[in-house]
Amino acid sequence: MREAGYDDVLSLEYEYRWHPQDLEAPEPGFRRGAEHLRTLLRQLDLETAGQNAEVRS
């Protein structure tokens, strides 16, 4: 999507409306997903910096 100008954009979606039986309520569910994403991004930053330390949330 770089050609559309979205190369530095990250969008999150929580599909509770379509899967309420499979997901927790939107507020805690979205918060947990965002925290997990932050953990993944921190891990990527460490790996990019040449470190192999594991990051835990």
PDB file of C-alpha atoms in Angstrom:
ATOM      1  CA  MET A   1       0.000   0.000   0.000  1.00  0.00           C
ATOM      2  CA  ARG A   2       3.026   2.254  -0.212  1.00  0.00           C
ATOM      3  CA  GLU A   3       1.863   3.578  -3.551  1.00  0.00           C
ATOM      4  CA  ALA A   4      -1.320   4.800  -1.828  1.00  0.00           C
ATOM      5  CA  GLY A   5       0.690   6.662   0.835  1.00  0.00           C
ATOM      6  CA  TYR A   6       0.050   4.254   3.718  1.00  0.00           C
ATOM      7  CA  ASP A   7       3.588   2.977   4.294  1.00  0.00           C
ATOM      8  CA  ASP A   8       3.786   4.288   7.899  1.00  0.00           C
ATOM      9  CA  VAL A   9       0.211   3.552   8.991  1.00  0.00           C
ATOM     10  CA  LEU A  10      -1.002   0.786  11.256  1.00  0.00           C
ATOM     11  CA  SER A  11      -4.712   0.136  11.650  1.00  0.00           C
ATOM     12  CA  LEU A  12      -6.308  -2.138  14.249  1.00  0.00           C
ATOM     13  CA  GLU A  13      -9.769  -3.629  13.991  1.00  0.00           C
ATOM     14  CA  TYR A  14     -11.735  -5.550  16.618  1.00  0.00           C
ATOM     15  CA  GLU A  15     -14.533  -7.485  14.939  1.00  0.00           C
ATOM     16  CA  TYR A  16     -16.787  -7.913  17.960  1.00  0.00           C
ATOM     17  CA  ARG A  17     -19.896  -7.103  15.952  1.00  0.00           C
ATOM     18  CA  TRP A  18     -19.340 -10.141  13.736  1.00  0.00           C
ATOM     19  CA  HIS A  19     -17.945 -12.547  16.371  1.00  0.00           C
ATOM     20  CA  PRO A  20     -19.329 -11.586  19.832  1.00  0.00           C
ATOM     21  CA  GLN A  21     -19.476 -15.228  20.901  1.00  0.00           C
ATOM     22  CA  ASP A  22     -15.713 -15.612  20.285  1.00  0.00           C
ATOM     23  CA  LEU A  23     -14.383 -12.354  21.733  1.00  0.00           C
ATOM     24  CA  GLU A  24     -14.386 -10.585  25.065  1.00  0.00           C
ATOM     25  CA  ALA A  25     -16.072  -7.191  25.404  1.00  0.00           C
ATOM     26  CA  PRO A  26     -14.569  -4.557  23.082  1.00  0.00           C
ATOM     27  CA  GLU A  27     -12.858  -2.312  25.648  1.00  0.00           C
ATOM     28  CA  PRO A  28     -10.713  -4.968  27.408  1.00  0.00           C
ATOM     29  CA  GLY A  29     -10.307  -6.994  24.210  1.00  0.00           C
ATOM     30  CA  PHE A  30      -9.029  -4.091  22.151  1.00  0.00           C
ATOM     31  CA  ARG A  31      -6.771  -2.990  25.026  1.00  0.00           C
ATOM     32  CA  ARG A  32      -5.249  -6.473  25.266  1.00  0.00           C
ATOM     33  CA  GLY A  33      -4.706  -6.594  21.505  1.00  0.00           C
ATOM     34  CA  ALA A  34      -2.992  -3.189  21.547  1.00  0.00           C
ATOM     35  CA  GLU A  35      -0.746  -4.278  24.438  1.00  0.00           C
ATOM     36  CA  HIS A  36       0.219  -7.418  22.538  1.00  0.00           C
ATOM     37  CA  LEU A  37       1.017  -5.354  19.453  1.00  0.00           C
ATOM     38  CA  ARG A  38       3.197  -3.012  21.544  1.00  0.00           C
ATOM     39  CA  THR A  39       5.068  -6.053  22.868  1.00  0.00           C
ATOM     40  CA  LEU A  40       5.660  -7.310  19.337  1.00  0.00           C
ATOM     41  CA  LEU A  41       6.905  -3.891  18.225  1.00  0.00           C
ATOM     42  CA  ARG A  42       9.294  -3.663  21.208  1.00  0.00           C
ATOM     43  CA  GLN A  43      10.617  -7.113  20.340  1.00  0.00           C
ATOM     44  CA  LEU A  44      11.150  -6.030  16.745  1.00  0.00           C
ATOM     45  CA  ASP A  45      12.990  -2.908  17.945  1.00  0.00           C
ATOM     46  CA  LEU A  46      15.307  -5.054  20.066  1.00  0.00           C
ATOM     47  CA  GLU A  47      15.986  -7.448  17.216  1.00  0.00           C
ATOM     48  CA  THR A  48      16.631  -4.572  14.846  1.00  0.00           C
ATOM     49  CA  ALA A  49      19.088  -3.133  17.364  1.00  0.00           C
ATOM     50  CA  GLY A  50      20.936  -6.467  17.329  1.00  0.00           C
ATOM     51  CA  GLN A  51      19.728  -7.695  20.692  1.00  0.00           C
ATOM     52  CA  ASN A  52      18.039 -11.030  21.220  1.00  0.00           C
ATOM     53  CA  ALA A  53      16.477 -10.364  24.619  1.00  0.00           C
ATOM     54  CA  GLU A  54      12.917 -11.575  24.964  1.00  0.00           C
ATOM     55  CA  VAL A  55      10.336  -8.912  25.832  1.00  0.00           C
ATOM     56  CA  ARG A  56       7.447  -9.826  28.083  1.00  0.00           C
ATOM     57  CA  SER A  57       4.324  -7.761  28.564  1.00  0.00           C
TER      58      SER A  57
END
